[in-house]
mmCIF file of C-alpha atoms in Angstrom:
data_model
loop_
_atom_site.group_PDB
_atom_site.id
_atom_site.type_symbol
_atom_site.label_atom_id
_atom_site.label_comp_id
_atom_site.label_asym_id
_atom_site.label_seq_id
_atom_site.Cartn_x
_atom_site.Cartn_y
_atom_site.Cartn_z
ATOM 1 C CA MET A 1 84.308 90.477 132.953
ATOM 2 C CA ARG A 2 82.414 92.357 130.241
ATOM 3 C CA ARG A 3 84.683 95.427 130.153
ATOM 4 C CA PRO A 4 88.001 93.501 129.951
ATOM 5 C CA PHE A 5 86.455 91.243 127.336
ATOM 6 C CA ALA A 6 85.308 94.238 125.282
ATOM 7 C CA LEU A 7 88.733 95.827 125.530
ATOM 8 C CA LEU A 8 90.400 92.591 124.435
ATOM 9 C CA ALA A 9 88.024 92.308 121.485
ATOM 10 C CA ALA A 10 88.693 95.875 120.408
ATOM 11 C CA ALA A 11 92.457 95.402 120.598
ATOM 12 C CA LEU A 12 92.403 92.196 118.618
ATOM 13 C CA LEU A 13 90.072 93.627 116.000
ATOM 14 C CA THR A 14 92.258 96.717 115.610
ATOM 15 C CA GLY A 15 95.272 94.516 114.939
ATOM 16 C CA ALA A 16 93.345 92.308 112.530
ATOM 17 C CA LEU A 17 91.945 95.200 110.536
ATOM 18 C CA ALA A 18 95.205 97.141 110.402
ATOM 19 C CA VAL A 19 96.615 96.938 106.879
ATOM 20 C CA PRO A 20 99.881 98.332 105.657
ATOM 21 C CA ALA A 21 99.304 101.662 103.930
ATOM 22 C CA SER A 22 100.472 101.411 100.345
ATOM 23 C CA ALA A 23 101.295 105.108 100.387
ATOM 24 C CA ALA A 24 103.898 104.430 103.084
ATOM 25 C CA ASP A 25 105.651 102.150 100.603
ATOM 26 C CA GLY A 26 105.896 105.031 98.159
ATOM 27 C CA ASP A 27 104.720 102.985 95.188
ATOM 28 C CA GLU A 28 101.376 104.648 94.447
ATOM 29 C CA LYS A 29 100.572 107.511 92.089
ATOM 30 C CA PHE A 30 100.741 110.980 93.630
ATOM 31 C CA THR A 31 100.821 114.646 92.649
ATOM 32 C CA ILE A 32 103.515 117.098 93.709
ATOM 33 C CA LYS A 33 101.455 119.901 95.243
ATOM 34 C CA ASP A 34 104.109 122.412 96.284
ATOM 35 C CA PRO A 35 103.523 125.568 94.169
ATOM 36 C CA ARG A 36 107.272 126.243 94.245
ATOM 37 C CA ILE A 37 107.962 123.035 92.318
ATOM 38 C CA THR A 38 107.041 123.844 88.739
ATOM 39 C CA GLU A 39 109.916 122.131 86.927
ATOM 40 C CA SER A 40 110.517 118.855 88.743
ATOM 41 C CA SER A 41 113.436 117.546 86.736
ATOM 42 C CA GLY A 42 114.779 114.700 88.876
ATOM 43 C CA LEU A 43 113.449 112.166 91.344
ATOM 44 C CA ALA A 44 115.081 109.922 93.948
ATOM 45 C CA ALA A 45 113.452 107.595 96.470
ATOM 46 C CA SER A 46 114.618 108.208 100.025
ATOM 47 C CA ARG A 47 116.396 105.329 101.752
ATOM 48 C CA GLN A 48 115.804 106.645 105.267
ATOM 49 C CA HIS A 49 112.237 107.892 105.006
ATOM 50 C CA PRO A 50 109.774 105.413 103.441
ATOM 51 C CA GLY A 51 107.430 106.956 100.912
ATOM 52 C CA VAL A 52 109.454 110.176 100.580
ATOM 53 C CA TYR A 53 110.913 111.347 97.267
ATOM 54 C CA TRP A 54 113.578 113.983 96.709
ATOM 55 C CA THR A 55 113.161 116.353 93.800
ATOM 56 C CA HIS A 56 114.327 119.755 92.580
ATOM 57 C CA ASN A 57 113.462 122.356 90.016
ATOM 58 C CA ASP A 58 115.254 122.841 86.728
ATOM 59 C CA SER A 59 116.999 126.178 86.073
ATOM 60 C CA ASP A 60 116.755 129.424 88.035
ATOM 61 C CA ASP A 61 115.480 128.072 91.354
ATOM 62 C CA GLY A 62 118.547 128.188 93.576
ATOM 63 C CA ALA A 63 120.281 125.560 95.696
ATOM 64 C CA TYR A 64 117.132 123.856 96.938
ATOM 65 C CA LEU A 65 116.021 120.257 97.304
ATOM 66 C CA TYR A 66 112.510 119.218 98.264
ATOM 67 C CA ALA A 67 111.393 116.133 100.190
ATOM 68 C CA VAL A 68 107.884 115.194 99.026
ATOM 69 C CA ASP A 69 105.691 112.771 100.970
ATOM 70 C CA SER A 70 104.020 110.525 98.407
ATOM 71 C CA ALA A 71 101.134 109.850 100.804
ATOM 72 C CA THR A 72 99.990 113.475 100.569
ATOM 73 C CA GLY A 73 102.002 115.075 97.757
ATOM 74 C CA GLU A 74 103.105 117.737 100.227
ATOM 75 C CA THR A 75 106.658 118.944 100.778
ATOM 76 C CA VAL A 76 107.824 117.861 104.242
ATOM 77 C CA ALA A 77 111.302 119.403 104.108
ATOM 78 C CA THR A 78 113.172 121.973 102.056
ATOM 79 C CA ILE A 79 116.943 121.665 102.006
ATOM 80 C CA THR A 80 119.151 124.619 101.147
ATOM 81 C CA MET A 81 122.575 123.498 99.951
ATOM 82 C CA SER A 82 125.420 125.685 101.136
ATOM 83 C CA GLY A 83 128.937 125.772 99.737
ATOM 84 C CA VAL A 84 127.909 125.285 96.104
ATOM 85 C CA GLY A 85 127.632 128.783 94.671
ATOM 86 C CA SER A 86 124.737 129.413 92.289
ATOM 87 C CA PRO A 87 123.451 126.280 90.512
ATOM 88 C CA ARG A 88 123.171 126.703 86.757
ATOM 89 C CA ASP A 89 120.977 123.916 85.372
ATOM 90 C CA VAL A 90 120.145 121.197 87.907
ATOM 91 C CA GLU A 91 118.784 118.169 86.071
ATOM 92 C CA ALA A 92 119.273 115.010 88.133
ATOM 93 C CA ILE A 93 119.364 113.581 91.638
ATOM 94 C CA SER A 94 120.445 110.183 92.936
ATOM 95 C CA ILE A 95 121.168 108.529 96.289
ATOM 96 C CA GLY A 96 124.381 106.566 96.739
ATOM 97 C CA PRO A 97 125.959 104.514 99.517
ATOM 98 C CA ASP A 98 125.720 105.744 103.108
ATOM 99 C CA ASP A 99 122.588 107.754 102.254
ATOM 100 C CA GLN A 100 124.525 110.374 100.348
ATOM 101 C CA ILE A 101 122.507 112.544 97.958
ATOM 102 C CA TYR A 102 124.135 113.419 94.638
ATOM 103 C CA VAL A 103 122.763 116.355 92.643
ATOM 104 C CA GLY A 104 123.643 116.780 88.982
ATOM 105 C CA ASP A 105 124.009 120.402 87.887
ATOM 106 C CA ILE A 106 124.816 118.947 84.472
ATOM 107 C CA GLY A 107 122.361 120.514 82.043
ATOM 108 C CA ASP A 108 123.613 122.743 79.261
ATOM 109 C CA ASN A 109 120.844 124.622 77.505
ATOM 110 C CA LEU A 110 123.426 126.161 75.200
ATOM 111 C CA GLY A 111 123.887 122.827 73.474
ATOM 112 C CA GLY A 112 127.060 121.629 75.148
ATOM 113 C CA THR A 113 129.200 124.753 75.263
ATOM 114 C CA TRP A 114 130.068 125.095 78.956
ATOM 115 C CA PRO A 115 133.607 123.862 79.628
ATOM 116 C CA TYR A 116 132.551 122.180 82.863
ATOM 117 C CA VAL A 117 129.499 121.294 84.943
ATOM 118 C CA TRP A 118 129.041 120.387 88.608
ATOM 119 C CA ILE A 119 127.942 117.595 90.907
ATOM 120 C CA TYR A 120 126.976 118.285 94.513
ATOM 121 C CA ARG A 121 127.027 115.700 97.323
ATOM 122 C CA LEU A 122 125.409 116.002 100.747
ATOM 123 C CA PRO A 123 124.143 113.615 103.446
ATOM 124 C CA GLU A 124 120.445 112.799 103.432
ATOM 125 C CA PRO A 125 119.099 114.321 106.662
ATOM 126 C CA LYS A 126 117.830 111.971 109.350
ATOM 127 C CA ASN A 127 115.185 114.481 110.378
ATOM 128 C CA LEU A 128 112.858 115.914 107.765
ATOM 129 C CA ARG A 129 112.611 119.641 108.438
ATOM 130 C CA ASP A 130 113.625 122.818 106.652
ATOM 131 C CA GLN A 131 117.368 123.196 107.086
ATOM 132 C CA THR A 132 120.651 124.195 105.463
ATOM 133 C CA ILE A 133 123.179 121.450 104.740
ATOM 134 C CA LYS A 134 126.721 121.936 103.534
ATOM 135 C CA ALA A 135 127.415 120.134 100.262
ATOM 136 C CA THR A 136 130.647 119.153 98.546
ATOM 137 C CA GLN A 137 130.992 120.518 95.019
ATOM 138 C CA TYR A 138 132.787 118.602 92.246
ATOM 139 C CA VAL A 139 133.840 120.000 88.876
ATOM 140 C CA VAL A 140 133.025 117.658 85.984
ATOM 141 C CA LYS A 141 134.473 117.568 82.476
ATOM 142 C CA TYR A 142 134.049 115.051 79.654
ATOM 143 C CA SER A 143 136.964 113.404 77.904
ATOM 144 C CA ASP A 144 135.419 114.070 74.480
ATOM 145 C CA GLY A 145 134.240 117.628 74.975
ATOM 146 C CA ALA A 146 131.340 119.537 76.522
ATOM 147 C CA ARG A 147 127.809 118.214 76.194
ATOM 148 C CA ASP A 148 124.288 118.505 77.544
ATOM 149 C CA ALA A 149 123.094 115.912 80.070
ATOM 150 C CA GLU A 150 120.097 115.350 82.322
ATOM 151 C CA SER A 151 120.788 111.856 83.738
ATOM 152 C CA LEU A 152 123.008 110.949 86.675
ATOM 153 C CA VAL A 153 123.183 107.691 88.640
ATOM 154 C CA VAL A 154 125.331 106.523 91.533
ATOM 155 C CA HIS A 155 126.110 102.849 91.928
ATOM 156 C CA PRO A 156 124.588 101.790 95.267
ATOM 157 C CA LYS A 157 127.546 99.568 96.184
ATOM 158 C CA THR A 158 130.659 101.177 94.695
ATOM 159 C CA GLY A 159 129.566 104.818 94.922
ATOM 160 C CA ARG A 160 130.862 105.462 91.419
ATOM 161 C CA VAL A 161 128.996 108.186 89.530
ATOM 162 C CA TYR A 162 127.767 107.860 85.946
ATOM 163 C CA ILE A 163 126.177 110.339 83.547
ATOM 164 C CA VAL A 164 124.129 109.730 80.395
ATOM 165 C CA ASP A 165 124.329 112.628 77.952
ATOM 166 C CA LYS A 166 121.257 113.938 76.139
ATOM 167 C CA ASN A 167 121.295 113.641 72.360
ATOM 168 C CA GLU A 168 118.307 113.179 70.077
ATOM 169 C CA LYS A 169 120.309 110.620 68.080
ATOM 170 C CA GLY A 170 121.279 108.695 71.202
ATOM 171 C CA GLY A 171 124.036 109.259 73.719
ATOM 172 C CA HIS A 172 126.548 107.447 75.877
ATOM 173 C CA LEU A 173 126.998 106.279 79.420
ATOM 174 C CA TYR A 174 129.912 108.201 80.933
ATOM 175 C CA GLU A 175 131.881 106.809 83.860
ATOM 176 C CA GLY A 176 133.431 109.055 86.469
ATOM 177 C CA PRO A 177 136.548 108.394 88.531
ATOM 178 C CA ALA A 178 136.371 105.715 91.206
ATOM 179 C CA ARG A 179 136.208 108.553 93.724
ATOM 180 C CA LEU A 180 135.272 112.127 92.928
ATOM 181 C CA SER A 181 137.775 114.758 93.982
ATOM 182 C CA PRO A 182 136.653 118.152 95.321
ATOM 183 C CA SER A 183 139.888 119.692 94.045
ATOM 184 C CA GLY A 184 140.676 120.022 90.367
ATOM 185 C CA SER A 185 138.312 118.506 87.813
ATOM 186 C CA ASN A 186 136.820 115.033 87.412
ATOM 187 C CA THR A 187 136.934 113.601 83.913
ATOM 188 C CA PHE A 188 134.057 111.396 82.775
ATOM 189 C CA LYS A 189 134.748 108.942 79.938
ATOM 190 C CA PRO A 190 132.261 107.190 77.617
ATOM 191 C CA VAL A 191 132.032 103.462 78.382
ATOM 192 C CA ALA A 192 128.870 102.358 76.543
ATOM 193 C CA ALA A 193 126.471 103.596 73.883
ATOM 194 C CA VAL A 194 122.873 104.458 74.774
ATOM 195 C CA PRO A 195 121.334 104.547 71.287
ATOM 196 C CA ASP A 196 117.806 105.322 70.107
ATOM 197 C CA LEU A 197 116.998 107.510 73.104
ATOM 198 C CA GLU A 198 117.137 111.190 74.018
ATOM 199 C CA ALA A 199 117.851 110.646 77.697
ATOM 200 C CA THR A 200 116.040 112.893 80.181
ATOM 201 C CA ASP A 201 116.804 110.799 83.294
ATOM 202 C CA ALA A 202 118.136 107.450 84.461
ATOM 203 C CA THR A 203 118.024 105.251 87.544
ATOM 204 C CA LEU A 204 119.900 102.258 88.932
ATOM 205 C CA SER A 205 118.093 99.506 90.840
ATOM 206 C CA PRO A 206 118.839 99.312 94.574
ATOM 207 C CA ASP A 207 120.882 96.143 94.039
ATOM 208 C CA GLY A 208 122.905 97.816 91.300
ATOM 209 C CA GLU A 209 122.011 95.175 88.711
ATOM 210 C CA HIS A 210 119.655 97.087 86.391
ATOM 211 C CA LEU A 211 119.733 100.476 84.688
ATOM 212 C CA VAL A 212 116.704 102.261 83.243
ATOM 213 C CA VAL A 213 117.148 105.277 80.979
ATOM 214 C CA ARG A 214 114.092 107.294 80.009
ATOM 215 C CA SER A 215 113.284 109.853 77.338
ATOM 216 C CA TYR A 216 110.259 112.084 76.938
ATOM 217 C CA PHE A 217 108.111 109.265 75.574
ATOM 218 C CA GLY A 218 109.829 105.947 76.306
ATOM 219 C CA ALA A 219 112.467 104.092 78.291
ATOM 220 C CA ILE A 220 114.971 101.280 77.895
ATOM 221 C CA ALA A 221 116.004 98.770 80.558
ATOM 222 C CA TYR A 222 119.557 97.439 80.653
ATOM 223 C CA ASP A 223 121.394 94.799 82.624
ATOM 224 C CA TRP A 224 124.125 96.732 84.385
ATOM 225 C CA ASN A 225 126.749 94.052 83.710
ATOM 226 C CA GLY A 226 129.490 95.832 85.640
ATOM 227 C CA GLY A 227 128.944 99.022 83.660
ATOM 228 C CA LYS A 228 129.164 97.255 80.304
ATOM 229 C CA ILE A 229 125.431 97.622 79.900
ATOM 230 C CA LYS A 230 123.359 95.174 77.858
ATOM 231 C CA LYS A 231 119.966 96.156 76.479
ATOM 232 C CA LYS A 232 117.186 94.100 78.041
ATOM 233 C CA GLU A 233 113.924 95.570 76.784
ATOM 234 C CA ARG A 234 112.110 98.713 75.743
ATOM 235 C CA LEU A 235 109.616 99.986 78.310
ATOM 236 C CA GLY A 236 106.371 101.837 77.887
ATOM 237 C CA VAL A 237 106.040 104.912 80.088
ATOM 238 C CA PRO A 238 102.909 106.743 81.226
ATOM 239 C CA PHE A 239 102.174 109.960 79.372
ATOM 240 C CA LEU A 240 102.373 112.700 81.987
ATOM 241 C CA GLY A 241 103.327 115.677 79.874
ATOM 242 C CA GLN A 242 106.999 116.570 79.544
ATOM 243 C CA GLY A 243 108.509 113.376 80.961
ATOM 244 C CA GLU A 244 111.639 114.354 82.864
ATOM 245 C CA SER A 245 112.320 111.947 85.709
ATOM 246 C CA VAL A 246 112.432 108.314 86.805
ATOM 247 C CA THR A 247 113.542 106.470 89.924
ATOM 248 C CA TYR A 248 113.291 102.995 91.334
ATOM 249 C CA THR A 249 111.269 102.707 94.519
ATOM 250 C CA ALA A 250 113.357 101.924 97.581
ATOM 251 C CA ASP A 251 112.468 98.218 97.353
ATOM 252 C CA GLY A 252 113.242 98.055 93.632
ATOM 253 C CA LYS A 253 109.834 96.696 92.656
ATOM 254 C CA LYS A 254 108.495 99.770 90.893
ATOM 255 C CA LEU A 255 109.653 102.572 88.668
ATOM 256 C CA MET A 256 108.259 106.010 89.465
ATOM 257 C CA TYR A 257 107.941 108.330 86.462
ATOM 258 C CA GLY A 258 107.593 112.091 86.840
ATOM 259 C CA ALA A 259 107.129 115.180 84.694
ATOM 260 C CA GLU A 260 107.646 118.922 84.736
ATOM 261 C CA GLY A 261 104.913 121.457 85.347
ATOM 262 C CA ALA A 262 102.810 122.734 88.209
ATOM 263 C CA ASP A 263 100.964 120.009 90.136
ATOM 264 C CA SER A 264 103.022 117.447 88.263
ATOM 265 C CA PRO A 265 102.023 113.789 88.601
ATOM 266 C CA VAL A 266 104.291 110.900 89.565
ATOM 267 C CA GLU A 267 103.096 107.509 88.399
ATOM 268 C CA PRO A 268 104.354 103.962 89.067
ATOM 269 C CA GLN A 269 105.013 101.097 86.683
ATOM 270 C CA ASP A 270 106.289 97.624 87.487
ATOM 271 C CA ALA A 271 110.055 97.432 87.245
ATOM 272 C CA PRO A 272 111.498 94.805 84.913
ATOM 273 C CA GLY A 273 112.637 91.912 87.073
ATOM 274 C CA GLY A 274 111.626 93.845 90.186
ATOM 275 C CA GLY A 275 108.982 91.491 91.483
ATOM 276 C CA GLY A 276 106.130 93.064 89.516
ATOM 277 C CA SER A 277 104.619 92.226 86.150
ATOM 278 C CA ASP A 278 106.750 90.421 83.571
ATOM 279 C CA SER A 279 104.986 92.266 80.776
ATOM 280 C CA PRO A 280 107.493 93.168 78.053
ATOM 281 C CA SER A 281 105.851 96.546 77.666
ATOM 282 C CA GLY A 282 106.696 97.443 81.242
ATOM 283 C CA SER A 283 103.272 99.037 81.533
ATOM 284 C CA GLY A 284 102.626 97.054 84.671
ATOM 285 C CA SER A 285 99.619 96.899 86.928
ATOM 286 C CA SER A 286 98.745 97.506 90.537
ATOM 287 C CA ALA A 287 97.134 94.077 90.703
ATOM 288 C CA THR A 288 98.367 91.549 93.215
ATOM 289 C CA SER A 289 100.267 88.517 91.996
ATOM 290 C CA ASP A 290 97.190 86.309 92.157
ATOM 291 C CA GLY A 291 95.156 88.715 90.029
ATOM 292 C CA GLY A 292 92.838 89.514 92.905
ATOM 293 C CA GLY A 293 92.578 93.260 92.331
ATOM 294 C CA ASP A 294 94.657 96.137 93.620
ATOM 295 C CA GLY A 295 96.883 95.885 96.643
ATOM 296 C CA LEU A 296 94.589 97.870 98.911
ATOM 297 C CA SER A 297 91.582 95.676 98.101
ATOM 298 C CA GLY A 298 93.651 92.585 98.755
ATOM 299 C CA ASN A 299 94.759 93.949 102.113
ATOM 300 C CA LEU A 300 91.203 94.817 103.064
ATOM 301 C CA LYS A 301 90.038 91.313 102.174
ATOM 302 C CA THR A 302 92.833 89.843 104.245
ATOM 303 C CA GLY A 303 91.915 92.097 107.139
ATOM 304 C CA ALA A 304 88.237 91.157 106.903
ATOM 305 C CA ILE A 305 89.066 87.442 106.948
ATOM 306 C CA ALA A 306 91.377 87.952 109.919
ATOM 307 C CA ALA A 307 88.703 89.973 111.723
ATOM 308 C CA GLY A 308 86.187 87.210 111.159
ATOM 309 C CA ALA A 309 88.564 84.640 112.565
ATOM 310 C CA VAL A 310 89.156 86.797 115.640
ATOM 311 C CA LEU A 311 85.426 87.222 116.250
ATOM 312 C CA ILE A 312 84.853 83.477 116.021
ATOM 313 C CA ALA A 313 87.710 82.834 118.436
ATOM 314 C CA LEU A 314 86.422 85.453 120.883
ATOM 315 C CA PHE A 315 82.892 84.066 120.719
ATOM 316 C CA GLY A 316 84.201 80.630 121.585
ATOM 317 C CA LEU A 317 86.330 82.026 124.398
ATOM 318 C CA ARG A 318 83.376 83.864 125.879
ATOM 319 C CA ARG A 319 81.262 80.697 125.897
ATOM 320 C CA LEU A 320 84.021 78.826 127.689
ATOM 321 C CA MET A 321 84.288 81.622 130.276
ATOM 322 C CA ARG A 322 80.542 81.487 130.898
ATOM 323 C CA ARG A 323 80.714 77.738 131.436
ATOM 324 C CA GLY A 324 83.494 78.238 133.957
#
């Protein structure tokens, strides 16, 4: 009976000590290690692959998207978009309904002089490997003239696309048509002011109820309110260099902030109303809700307690078996 008993003990202990890896949740700090990614300008949390983030370079890189595993910081897939010509100034990425990736080629380094910009849409691949995927290209114009922009969001329920233009004096939230058309042009109209912020990226919560717009050194959270946004609070952001990107984690509990540059860091903060800290500063903490230290420590403590309980139970079972 000793061998079966030992095997049973090992199995039970393995289960008791197993703790969920926080990296698999994609809500821990990581560094983008791919030497090709030197100007990470947008960030989007995958819906199909936990812990994976999609990003892209700014200008002059080509039609490429990169899937980065936050557990290692390594690129696990490179997507080449076909059917889109030569991207000009890719600045934003977002994931909409049905796991569709939207890429915003919406930057205008000439100060808002291009008569139109582009949005690309493609399905998020089920298998993470290097591959070419055909994308649909949409021509975008603004009802009040050309402008520079680096922020694009897609409502997770309606699929409607929105852009926030970049202006040092503050910009506007622009609403696209209910459905983008691949023929002709799609006119975006201003629907709400985004003052006091030079927007470098934006993100919508997975439930579509909250919008966060970031600048180089700060961010503002809004209630979505059906697109008629209402300012909720100003958020502190981690200083990572040239702050260019932000995305909600897939569960909506954290905001992940990124920056440009080689070996660029991505750092989490609690999302306002996302189940994390209620701190008005939005600076957040990795502490558990009971203040018992970071999540990993809490999981290890839980595992140790569970392991102890298993050992006690096994000891008692062995004594009963001996008596029998």
